mmCIF file of C-alpha atoms in Angstrom:
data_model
loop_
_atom_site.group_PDB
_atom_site.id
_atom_site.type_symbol
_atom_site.label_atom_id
_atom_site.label_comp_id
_atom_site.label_asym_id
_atom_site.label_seq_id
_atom_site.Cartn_x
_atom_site.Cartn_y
_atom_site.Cartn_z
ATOM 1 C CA UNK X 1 1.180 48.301 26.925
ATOM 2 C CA UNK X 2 -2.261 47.431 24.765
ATOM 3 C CA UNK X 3 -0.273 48.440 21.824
ATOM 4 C CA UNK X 4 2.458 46.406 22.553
ATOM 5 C CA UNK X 5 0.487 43.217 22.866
ATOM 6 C CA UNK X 6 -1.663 44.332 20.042
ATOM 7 C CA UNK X 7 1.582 44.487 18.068
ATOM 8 C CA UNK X 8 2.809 41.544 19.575
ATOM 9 C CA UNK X 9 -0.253 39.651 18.759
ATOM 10 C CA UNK X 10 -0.372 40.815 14.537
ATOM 11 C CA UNK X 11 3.351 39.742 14.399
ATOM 12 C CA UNK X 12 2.696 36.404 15.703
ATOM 13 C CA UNK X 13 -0.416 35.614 13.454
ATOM 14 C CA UNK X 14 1.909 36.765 10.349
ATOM 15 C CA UNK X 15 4.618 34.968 11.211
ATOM 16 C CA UNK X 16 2.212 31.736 11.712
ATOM 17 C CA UNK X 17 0.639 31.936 9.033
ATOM 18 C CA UNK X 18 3.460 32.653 6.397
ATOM 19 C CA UNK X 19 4.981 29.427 8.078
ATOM 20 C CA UNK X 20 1.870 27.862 7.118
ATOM 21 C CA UNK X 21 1.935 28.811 3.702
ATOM 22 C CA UNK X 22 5.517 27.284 3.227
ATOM 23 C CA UNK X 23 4.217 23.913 4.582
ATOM 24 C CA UNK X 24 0.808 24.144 3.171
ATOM 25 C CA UNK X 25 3.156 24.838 -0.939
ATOM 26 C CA UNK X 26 5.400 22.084 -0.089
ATOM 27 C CA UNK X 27 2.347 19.458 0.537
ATOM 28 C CA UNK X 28 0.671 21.210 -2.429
ATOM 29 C CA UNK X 29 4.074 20.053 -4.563
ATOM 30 C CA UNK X 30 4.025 16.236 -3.195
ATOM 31 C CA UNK X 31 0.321 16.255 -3.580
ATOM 32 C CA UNK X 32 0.811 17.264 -7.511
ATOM 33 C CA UNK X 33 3.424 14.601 -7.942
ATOM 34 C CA UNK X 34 1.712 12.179 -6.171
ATOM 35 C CA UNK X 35 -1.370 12.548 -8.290
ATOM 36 C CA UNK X 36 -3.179 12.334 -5.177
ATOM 37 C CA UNK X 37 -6.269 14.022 -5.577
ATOM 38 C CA UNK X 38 -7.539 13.110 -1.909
ATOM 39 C CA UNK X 39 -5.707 16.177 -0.716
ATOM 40 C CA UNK X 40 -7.319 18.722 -2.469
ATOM 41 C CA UNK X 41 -10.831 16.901 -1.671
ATOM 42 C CA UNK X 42 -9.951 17.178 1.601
ATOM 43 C CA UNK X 43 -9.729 21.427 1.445
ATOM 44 C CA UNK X 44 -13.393 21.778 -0.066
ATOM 45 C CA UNK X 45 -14.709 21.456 3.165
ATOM 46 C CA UNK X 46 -16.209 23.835 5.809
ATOM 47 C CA UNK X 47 -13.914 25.078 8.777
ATOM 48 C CA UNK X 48 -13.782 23.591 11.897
ATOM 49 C CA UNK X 49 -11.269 24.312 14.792
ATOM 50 C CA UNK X 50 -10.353 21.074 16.624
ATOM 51 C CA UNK X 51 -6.774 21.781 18.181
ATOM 52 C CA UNK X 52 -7.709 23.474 21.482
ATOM 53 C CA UNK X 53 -6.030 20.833 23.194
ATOM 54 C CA UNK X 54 -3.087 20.948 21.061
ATOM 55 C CA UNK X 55 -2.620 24.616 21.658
ATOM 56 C CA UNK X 56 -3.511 23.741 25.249
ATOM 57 C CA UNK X 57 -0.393 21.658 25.985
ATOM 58 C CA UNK X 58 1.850 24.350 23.210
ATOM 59 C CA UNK X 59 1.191 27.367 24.833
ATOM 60 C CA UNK X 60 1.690 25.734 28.680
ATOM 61 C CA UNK X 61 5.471 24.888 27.381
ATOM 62 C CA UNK X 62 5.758 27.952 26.259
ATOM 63 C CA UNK X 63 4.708 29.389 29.410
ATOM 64 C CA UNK X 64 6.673 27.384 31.299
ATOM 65 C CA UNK X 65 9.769 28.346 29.836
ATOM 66 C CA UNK X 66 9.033 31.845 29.268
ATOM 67 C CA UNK X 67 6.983 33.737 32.227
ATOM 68 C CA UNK X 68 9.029 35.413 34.932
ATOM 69 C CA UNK X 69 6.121 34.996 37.269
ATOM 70 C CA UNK X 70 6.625 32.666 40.395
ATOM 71 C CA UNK X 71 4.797 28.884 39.446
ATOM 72 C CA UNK X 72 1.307 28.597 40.260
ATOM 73 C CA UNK X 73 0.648 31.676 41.827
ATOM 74 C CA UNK X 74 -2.557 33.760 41.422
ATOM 75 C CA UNK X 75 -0.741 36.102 38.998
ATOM 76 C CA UNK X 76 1.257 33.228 37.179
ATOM 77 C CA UNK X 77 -2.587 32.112 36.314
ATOM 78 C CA UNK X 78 -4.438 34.782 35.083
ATOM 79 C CA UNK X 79 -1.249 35.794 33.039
ATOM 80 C CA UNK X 80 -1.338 32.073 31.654
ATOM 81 C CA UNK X 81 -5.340 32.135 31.054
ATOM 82 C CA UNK X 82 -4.313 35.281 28.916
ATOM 83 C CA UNK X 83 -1.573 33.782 27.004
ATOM 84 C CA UNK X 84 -3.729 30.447 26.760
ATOM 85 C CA UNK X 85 -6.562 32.555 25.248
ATOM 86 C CA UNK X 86 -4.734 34.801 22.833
ATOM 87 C CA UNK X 87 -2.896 31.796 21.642
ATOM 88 C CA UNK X 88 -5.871 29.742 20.915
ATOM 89 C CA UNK X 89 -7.966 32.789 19.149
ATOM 90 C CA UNK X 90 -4.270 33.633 16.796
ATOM 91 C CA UNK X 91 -4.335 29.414 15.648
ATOM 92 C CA UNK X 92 -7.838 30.524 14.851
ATOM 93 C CA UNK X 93 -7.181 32.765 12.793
ATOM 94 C CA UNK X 94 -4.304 31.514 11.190
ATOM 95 C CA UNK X 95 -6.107 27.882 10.535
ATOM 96 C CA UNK X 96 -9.059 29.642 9.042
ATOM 97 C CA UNK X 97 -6.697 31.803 6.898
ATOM 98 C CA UNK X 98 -4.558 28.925 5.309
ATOM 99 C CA UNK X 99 -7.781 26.736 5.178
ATOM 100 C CA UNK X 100 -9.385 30.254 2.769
ATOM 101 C CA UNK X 101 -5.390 30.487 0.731
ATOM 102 C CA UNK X 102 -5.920 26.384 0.117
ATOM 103 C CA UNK X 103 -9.051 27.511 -1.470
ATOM 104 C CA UNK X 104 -8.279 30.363 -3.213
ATOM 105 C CA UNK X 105 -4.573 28.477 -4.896
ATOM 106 C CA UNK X 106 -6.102 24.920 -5.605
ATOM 107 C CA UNK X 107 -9.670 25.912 -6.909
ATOM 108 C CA UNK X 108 -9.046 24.533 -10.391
ATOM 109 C CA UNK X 109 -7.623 21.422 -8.482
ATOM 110 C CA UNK X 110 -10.312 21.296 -5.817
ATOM 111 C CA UNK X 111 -13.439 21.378 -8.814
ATOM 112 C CA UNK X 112 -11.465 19.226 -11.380
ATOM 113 C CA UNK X 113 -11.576 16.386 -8.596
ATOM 114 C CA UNK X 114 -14.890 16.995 -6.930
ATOM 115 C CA UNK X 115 -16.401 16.082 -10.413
ATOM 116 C CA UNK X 116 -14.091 13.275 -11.026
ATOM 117 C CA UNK X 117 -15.483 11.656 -7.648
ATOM 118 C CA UNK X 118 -19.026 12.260 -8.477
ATOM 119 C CA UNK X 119 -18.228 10.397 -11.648
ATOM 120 C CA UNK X 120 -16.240 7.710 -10.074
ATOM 121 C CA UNK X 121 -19.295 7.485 -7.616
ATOM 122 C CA UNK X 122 -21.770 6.514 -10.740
ATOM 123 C CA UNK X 123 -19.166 4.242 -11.975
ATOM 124 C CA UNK X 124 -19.043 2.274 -8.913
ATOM 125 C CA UNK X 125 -22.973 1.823 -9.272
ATOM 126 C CA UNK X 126 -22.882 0.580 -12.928
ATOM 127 C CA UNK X 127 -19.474 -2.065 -12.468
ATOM 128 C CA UNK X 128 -19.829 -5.211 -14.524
ATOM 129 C CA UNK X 129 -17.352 -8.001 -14.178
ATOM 130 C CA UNK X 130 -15.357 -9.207 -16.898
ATOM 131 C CA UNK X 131 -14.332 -5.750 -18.474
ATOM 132 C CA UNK X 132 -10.903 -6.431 -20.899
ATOM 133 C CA UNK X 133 -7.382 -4.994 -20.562
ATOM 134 C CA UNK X 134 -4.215 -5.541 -22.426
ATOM 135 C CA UNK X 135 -1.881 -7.181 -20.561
ATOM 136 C CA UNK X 136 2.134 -7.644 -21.943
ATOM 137 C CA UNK X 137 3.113 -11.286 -22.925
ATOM 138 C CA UNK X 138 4.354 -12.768 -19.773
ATOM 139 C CA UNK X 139 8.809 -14.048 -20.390
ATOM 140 C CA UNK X 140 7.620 -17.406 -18.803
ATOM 141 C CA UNK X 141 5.046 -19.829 -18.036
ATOM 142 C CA UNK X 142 5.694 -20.844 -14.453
ATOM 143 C CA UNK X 143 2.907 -23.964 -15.088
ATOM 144 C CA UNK X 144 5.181 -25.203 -17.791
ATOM 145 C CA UNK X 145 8.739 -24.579 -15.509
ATOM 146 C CA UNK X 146 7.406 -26.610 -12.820
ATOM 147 C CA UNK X 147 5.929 -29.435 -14.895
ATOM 148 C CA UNK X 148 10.307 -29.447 -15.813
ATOM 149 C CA UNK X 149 10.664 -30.914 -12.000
ATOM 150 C CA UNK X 150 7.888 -33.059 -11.591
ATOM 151 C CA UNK X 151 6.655 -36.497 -12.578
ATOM 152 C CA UNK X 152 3.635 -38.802 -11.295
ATOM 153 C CA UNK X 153 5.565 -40.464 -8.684
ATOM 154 C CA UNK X 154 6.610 -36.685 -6.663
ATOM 155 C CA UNK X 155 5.778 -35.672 -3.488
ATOM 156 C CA UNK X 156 4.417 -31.938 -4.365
ATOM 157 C CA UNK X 157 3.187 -29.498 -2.184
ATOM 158 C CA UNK X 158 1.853 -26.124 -2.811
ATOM 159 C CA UNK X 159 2.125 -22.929 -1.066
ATOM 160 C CA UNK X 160 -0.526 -20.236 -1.667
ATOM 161 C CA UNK X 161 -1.891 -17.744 -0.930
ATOM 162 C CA UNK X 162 -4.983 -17.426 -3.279
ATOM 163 C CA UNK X 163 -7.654 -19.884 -1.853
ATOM 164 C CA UNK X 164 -7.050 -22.455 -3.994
ATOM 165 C CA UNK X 165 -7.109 -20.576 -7.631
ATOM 166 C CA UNK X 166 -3.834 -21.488 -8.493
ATOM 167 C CA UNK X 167 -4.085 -25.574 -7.774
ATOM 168 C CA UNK X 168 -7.464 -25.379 -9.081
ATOM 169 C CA UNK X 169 -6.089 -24.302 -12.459
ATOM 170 C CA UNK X 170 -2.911 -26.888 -12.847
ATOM 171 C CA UNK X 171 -3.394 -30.144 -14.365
ATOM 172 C CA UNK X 172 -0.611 -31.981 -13.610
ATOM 173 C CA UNK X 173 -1.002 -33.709 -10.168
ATOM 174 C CA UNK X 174 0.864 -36.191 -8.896
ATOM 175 C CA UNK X 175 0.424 -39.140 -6.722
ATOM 176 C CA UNK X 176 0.664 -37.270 -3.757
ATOM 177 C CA UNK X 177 0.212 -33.243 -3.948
ATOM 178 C CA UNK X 178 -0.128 -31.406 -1.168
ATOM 179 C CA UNK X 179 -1.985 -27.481 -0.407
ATOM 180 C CA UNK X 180 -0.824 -25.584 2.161
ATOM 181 C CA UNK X 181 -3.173 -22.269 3.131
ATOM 182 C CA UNK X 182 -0.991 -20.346 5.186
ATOM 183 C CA UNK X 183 -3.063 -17.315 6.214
ATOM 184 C CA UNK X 184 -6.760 -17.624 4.395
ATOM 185 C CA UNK X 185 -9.544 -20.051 5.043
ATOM 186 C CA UNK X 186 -8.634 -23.770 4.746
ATOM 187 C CA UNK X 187 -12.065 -25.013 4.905
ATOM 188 C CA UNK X 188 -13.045 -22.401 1.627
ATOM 189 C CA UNK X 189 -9.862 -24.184 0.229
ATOM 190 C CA UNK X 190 -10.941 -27.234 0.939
ATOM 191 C CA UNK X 191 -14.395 -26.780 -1.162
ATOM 192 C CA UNK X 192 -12.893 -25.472 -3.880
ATOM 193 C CA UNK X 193 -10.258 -28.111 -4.516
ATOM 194 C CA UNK X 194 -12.972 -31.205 -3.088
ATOM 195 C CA UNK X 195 -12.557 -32.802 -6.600
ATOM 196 C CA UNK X 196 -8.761 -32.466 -7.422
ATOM 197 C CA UNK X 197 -6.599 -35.386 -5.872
ATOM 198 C CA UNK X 198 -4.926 -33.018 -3.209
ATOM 199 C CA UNK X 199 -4.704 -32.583 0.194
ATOM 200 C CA UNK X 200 -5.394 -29.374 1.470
ATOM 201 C CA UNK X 201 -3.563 -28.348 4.671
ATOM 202 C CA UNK X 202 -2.216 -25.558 6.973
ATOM 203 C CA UNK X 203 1.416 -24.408 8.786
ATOM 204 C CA UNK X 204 1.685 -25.930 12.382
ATOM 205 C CA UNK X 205 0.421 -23.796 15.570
ATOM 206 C CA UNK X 206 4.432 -22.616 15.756
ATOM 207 C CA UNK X 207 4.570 -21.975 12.317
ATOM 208 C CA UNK X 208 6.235 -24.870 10.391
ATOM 209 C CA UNK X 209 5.536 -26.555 7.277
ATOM 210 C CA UNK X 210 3.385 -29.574 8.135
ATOM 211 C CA UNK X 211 5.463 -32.311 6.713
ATOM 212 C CA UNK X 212 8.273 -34.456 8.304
ATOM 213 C CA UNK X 213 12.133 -33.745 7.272
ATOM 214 C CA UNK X 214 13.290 -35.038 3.654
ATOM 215 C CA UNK X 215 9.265 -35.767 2.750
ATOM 216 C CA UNK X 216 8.733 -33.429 -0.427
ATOM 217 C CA UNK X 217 10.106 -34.025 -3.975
ATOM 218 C CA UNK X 218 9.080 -30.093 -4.916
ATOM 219 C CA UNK X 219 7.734 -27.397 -3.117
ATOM 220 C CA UNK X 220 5.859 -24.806 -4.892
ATOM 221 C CA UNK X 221 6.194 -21.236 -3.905
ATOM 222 C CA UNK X 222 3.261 -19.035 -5.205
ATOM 223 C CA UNK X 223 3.164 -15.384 -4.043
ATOM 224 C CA UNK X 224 3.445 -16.458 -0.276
ATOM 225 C CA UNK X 225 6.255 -15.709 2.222
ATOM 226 C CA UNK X 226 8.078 -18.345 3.036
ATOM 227 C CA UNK X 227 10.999 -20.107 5.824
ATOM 228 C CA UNK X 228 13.494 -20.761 4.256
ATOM 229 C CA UNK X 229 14.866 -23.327 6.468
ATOM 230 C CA UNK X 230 11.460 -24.631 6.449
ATOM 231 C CA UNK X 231 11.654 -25.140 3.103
ATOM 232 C CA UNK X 232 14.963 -27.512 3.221
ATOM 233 C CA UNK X 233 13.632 -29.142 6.224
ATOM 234 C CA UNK X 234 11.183 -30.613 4.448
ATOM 235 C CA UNK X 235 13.048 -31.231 1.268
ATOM 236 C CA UNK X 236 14.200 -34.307 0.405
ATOM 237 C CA UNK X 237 17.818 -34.519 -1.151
ATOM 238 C CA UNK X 238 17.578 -33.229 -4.319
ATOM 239 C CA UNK X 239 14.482 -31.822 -4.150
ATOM 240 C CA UNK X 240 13.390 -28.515 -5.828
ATOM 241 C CA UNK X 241 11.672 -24.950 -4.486
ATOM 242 C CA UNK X 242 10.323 -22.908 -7.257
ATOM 243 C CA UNK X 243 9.306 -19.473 -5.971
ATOM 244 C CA UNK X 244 7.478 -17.515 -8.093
ATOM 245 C CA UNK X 245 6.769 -14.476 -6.115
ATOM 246 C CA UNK X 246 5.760 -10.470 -7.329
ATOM 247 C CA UNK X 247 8.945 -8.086 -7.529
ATOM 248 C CA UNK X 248 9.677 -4.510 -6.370
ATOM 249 C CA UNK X 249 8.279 -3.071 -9.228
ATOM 250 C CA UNK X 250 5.113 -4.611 -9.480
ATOM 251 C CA UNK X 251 2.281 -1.612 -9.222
ATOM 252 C CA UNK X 252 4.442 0.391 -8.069
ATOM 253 C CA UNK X 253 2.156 3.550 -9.801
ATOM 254 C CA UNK X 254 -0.505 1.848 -6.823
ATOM 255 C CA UNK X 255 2.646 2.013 -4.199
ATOM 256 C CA UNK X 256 4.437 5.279 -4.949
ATOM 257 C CA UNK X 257 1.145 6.644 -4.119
ATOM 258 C CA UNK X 258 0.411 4.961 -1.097
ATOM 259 C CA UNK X 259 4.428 4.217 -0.037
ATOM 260 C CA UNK X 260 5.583 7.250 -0.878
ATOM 261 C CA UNK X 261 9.116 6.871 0.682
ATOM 262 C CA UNK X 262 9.362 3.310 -0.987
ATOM 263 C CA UNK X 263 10.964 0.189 0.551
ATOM 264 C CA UNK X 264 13.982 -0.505 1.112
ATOM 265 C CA UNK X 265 16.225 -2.549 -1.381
ATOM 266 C CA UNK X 266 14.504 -4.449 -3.841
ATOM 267 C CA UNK X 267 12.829 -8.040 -4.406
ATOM 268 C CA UNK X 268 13.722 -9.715 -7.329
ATOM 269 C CA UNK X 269 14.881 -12.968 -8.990
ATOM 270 C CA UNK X 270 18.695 -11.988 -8.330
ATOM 271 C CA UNK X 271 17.852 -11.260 -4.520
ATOM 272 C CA UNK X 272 15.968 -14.078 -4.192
ATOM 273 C CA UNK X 273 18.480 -16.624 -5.028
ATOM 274 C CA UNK X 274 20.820 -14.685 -2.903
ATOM 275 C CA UNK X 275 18.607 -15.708 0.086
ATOM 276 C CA UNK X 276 18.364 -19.099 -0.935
ATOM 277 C CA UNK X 277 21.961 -19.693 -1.802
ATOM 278 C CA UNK X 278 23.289 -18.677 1.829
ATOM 279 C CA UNK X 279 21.414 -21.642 2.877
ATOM 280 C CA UNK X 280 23.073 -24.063 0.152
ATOM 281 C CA UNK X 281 20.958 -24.493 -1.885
ATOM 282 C CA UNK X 282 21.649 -24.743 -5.455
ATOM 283 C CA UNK X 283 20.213 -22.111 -7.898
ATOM 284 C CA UNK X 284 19.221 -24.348 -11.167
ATOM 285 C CA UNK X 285 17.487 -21.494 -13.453
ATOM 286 C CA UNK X 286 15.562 -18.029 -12.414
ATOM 287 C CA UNK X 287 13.375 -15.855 -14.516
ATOM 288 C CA UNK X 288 12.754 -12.332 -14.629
ATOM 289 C CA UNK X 289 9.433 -10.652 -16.084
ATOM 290 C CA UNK X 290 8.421 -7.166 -16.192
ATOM 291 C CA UNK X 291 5.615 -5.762 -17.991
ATOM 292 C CA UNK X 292 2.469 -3.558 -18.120
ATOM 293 C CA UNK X 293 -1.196 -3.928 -17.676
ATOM 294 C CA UNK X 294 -3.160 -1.051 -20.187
ATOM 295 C CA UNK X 295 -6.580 -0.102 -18.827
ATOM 296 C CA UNK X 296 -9.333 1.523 -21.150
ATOM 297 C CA UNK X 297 -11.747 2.149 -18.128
ATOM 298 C CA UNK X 298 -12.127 2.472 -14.608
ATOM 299 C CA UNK X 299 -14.235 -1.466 -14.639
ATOM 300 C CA UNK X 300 -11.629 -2.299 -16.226
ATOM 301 C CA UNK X 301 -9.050 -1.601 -13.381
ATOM 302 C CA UNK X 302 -11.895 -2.996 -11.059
ATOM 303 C CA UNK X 303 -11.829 -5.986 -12.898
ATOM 304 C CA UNK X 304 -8.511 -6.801 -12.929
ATOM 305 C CA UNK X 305 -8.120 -6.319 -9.075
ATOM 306 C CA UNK X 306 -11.167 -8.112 -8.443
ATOM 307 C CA UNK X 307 -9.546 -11.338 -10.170
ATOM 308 C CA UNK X 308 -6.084 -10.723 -8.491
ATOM 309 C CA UNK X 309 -5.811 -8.955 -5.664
ATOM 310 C CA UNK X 310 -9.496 -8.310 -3.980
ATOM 311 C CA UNK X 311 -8.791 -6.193 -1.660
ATOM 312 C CA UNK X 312 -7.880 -3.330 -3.904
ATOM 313 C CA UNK X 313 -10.689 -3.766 -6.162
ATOM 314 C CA UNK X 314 -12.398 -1.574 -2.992
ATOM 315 C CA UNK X 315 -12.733 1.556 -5.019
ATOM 316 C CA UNK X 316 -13.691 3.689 -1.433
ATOM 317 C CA UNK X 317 -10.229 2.682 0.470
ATOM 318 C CA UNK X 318 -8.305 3.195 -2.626
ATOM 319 C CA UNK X 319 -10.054 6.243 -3.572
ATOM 320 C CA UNK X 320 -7.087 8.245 -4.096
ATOM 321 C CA UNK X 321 -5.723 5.679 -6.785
ATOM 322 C CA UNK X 322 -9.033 5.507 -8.773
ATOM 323 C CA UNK X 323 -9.300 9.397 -9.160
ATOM 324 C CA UNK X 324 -6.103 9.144 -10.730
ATOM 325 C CA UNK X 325 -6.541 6.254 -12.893
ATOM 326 C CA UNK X 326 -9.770 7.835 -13.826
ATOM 327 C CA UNK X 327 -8.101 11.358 -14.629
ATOM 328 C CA UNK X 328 -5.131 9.597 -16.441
ATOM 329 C CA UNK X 329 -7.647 7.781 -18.140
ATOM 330 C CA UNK X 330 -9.702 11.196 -19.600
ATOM 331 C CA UNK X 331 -6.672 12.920 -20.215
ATOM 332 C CA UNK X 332 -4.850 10.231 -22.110
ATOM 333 C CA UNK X 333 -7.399 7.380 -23.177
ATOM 334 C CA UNK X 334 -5.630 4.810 -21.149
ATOM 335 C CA UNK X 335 -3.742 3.802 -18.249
ATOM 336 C CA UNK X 336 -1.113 1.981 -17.566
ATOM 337 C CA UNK X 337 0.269 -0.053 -14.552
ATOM 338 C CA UNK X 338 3.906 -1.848 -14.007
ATOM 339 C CA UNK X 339 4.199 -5.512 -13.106
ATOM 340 C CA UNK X 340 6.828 -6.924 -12.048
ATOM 341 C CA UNK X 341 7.416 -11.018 -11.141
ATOM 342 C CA UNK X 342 9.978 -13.500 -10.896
ATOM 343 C CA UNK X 343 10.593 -17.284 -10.759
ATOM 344 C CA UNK X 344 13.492 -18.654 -9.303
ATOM 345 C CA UNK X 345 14.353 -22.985 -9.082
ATOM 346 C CA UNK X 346 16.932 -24.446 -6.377
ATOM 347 C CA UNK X 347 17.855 -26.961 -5.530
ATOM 348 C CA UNK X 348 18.718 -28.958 -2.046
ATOM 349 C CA UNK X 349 22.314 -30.172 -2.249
#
């Protein structure tokens, strides 16, 4: 009988841990093509066991279906306490085992990235602002497009999402222009743009644009979402909506790494229009751009994100990205990012 179970017991801890090997070359393989260097961080570590109550709750299932014994009877117990035990020890072993194979396969991968992170960690204590990159010509100047639509007697309003940068960089106001903050701090807005001849406002507690029907010559679309039926509400007959917005493919090196799986269907200047054209509105002209962004450096990466898009100028959340970019970056003197916008003018029949 004790060489049953011993048997028993081997055969169960092989069979584990061979299924854990599968799993643990099949994350290796997405890890690889993912670039993400995280992972194999993540195995240079000591081993802890923190799934008792995981194999808790497996091994009463198990029992459950499996023991002949009459439920919750002194026998049915100790036989349980036994299988609980021997259950826990074998995940033990096997967790310990894959944790030493992870090791033992990835230690190139596992050294190579420890001493990229130390030397992304002195990076992030020297950063300077203002580091250059090489950015593609841009197809269109969406300053000059809307300037097309406007004159000094239009109703304008803005929508942003960028605190003001935007407005605070056009030069063409009109007699009434109008800032709507949909999601950021209107009273930061408000200080930035105190010397432009603008009024700086936000959506309605339910949501809406804060203008009355027919009351704006052109609405300005930059990089926010956006109601649609809003938007015509408030148009006057016609009016214009320029949306210039970010497509699909913009970073996606930065979102195949983070969105593995993708999104579904795709944002772009043809899509777009579609939307906007099943409420009757009039497409007058739409504008497609895609193009790259070449980084030298690490600061220079930082730099750029800093200007654009804060948030993923934080080098510790983003880790995982940097490494790469960093690696990329040593291996091939440069790296190189996607972009990916659009512009598309309607019209309000």
């Amino acid at each position: 009988m004790i060489e049953y179970i011993i048997i028993l017991f081997v055969s169960f801890i092989t069979i584990m841990f061979l299924t854990q090997v599968l799993f643990f070359e099949i994350s290796r393989k997405k890890m690889i093509e993912a670039h993400n260097l995280n992972w194999f961080l993540s195995l240079d570590r000591q081993f802890h066991y923190n799934r008792t109550g995981y194999m808790v709750f497996v091994c009463l299932v198990c029992y459950f279906i499996s023991s002949p014994e009459k439920l919750f009877t002194v026998r049915w117990l100790i036989y349980f306490i036994v299988f609980l035990a021997l259950g826990i020890i074998a995940d033990v072993i096997v967790q310990y085992l894959t944790l030493l194979y992870g090791k033992k396969r990835c230690h190139k991968q596992i050294t190579d990235s420890r001493l990229l992170k130390n030397e992304l960690v002195e990076i992030s204590q020297t950063m300077s602002e203002d580091i250059p990159y090489q950015e593609s010509v841009s197809q269109y100047d969406d300053k000059d497009i809307l300037n097309k639509y406007v004159d000094s007697s239009s109703h304008l309003a803005f929508l942003t999402v960028d605190g003001g940068n935007y407005v605070r960089d056009y030069n063409h106001f009109t007699e009434a222009t109008f800032v709507v903050e949909p999601y950021g701090d209107i009273e930061k807005t408000k200080m930035k743009l105190s010397d432009l001849p603008v009024k700086v406002t936000k959506l309605t507690p339910v949501g809406q644009m804060p203008f009355k029907d027919q009351k704006i010559d052109v609405v300005m679309c930059m990089n926010s979402n956006y109601d649609k039926y809003e938007i015509s509400r408030i148009l006057k007959q016609g009016g214009y909506f320029l949306v210039h917005q970010n497509g699909t493919a913009n970073y996606k090196e930065f979102l195949q790494m983070y969105m593995p799986f993708g999104m579904k269907g795709s944002w772009d200047a043809y899509s777009c229009a579609q939307t906007l054209e099943e409420i009757g509105m009039r497409i007058i002209e739409k504008f497609e751009d895609y193009g790259t962004i070449r980084f030298t450096s690490v600061q220079a990466i930082h730099s750029y994100f800093k200007k654009v898009s804060p948030d993923l100028a934080d080098m510790n959340k983003y880790q995982a990205f940097y490494l790469n970019a960093l690696k990329t970056i040593k291996e091939n003197h440069f790296y190189e990012m996607t972009t990916h916008k659009f512009l598309v003018v309607a019209q309000k029949g």
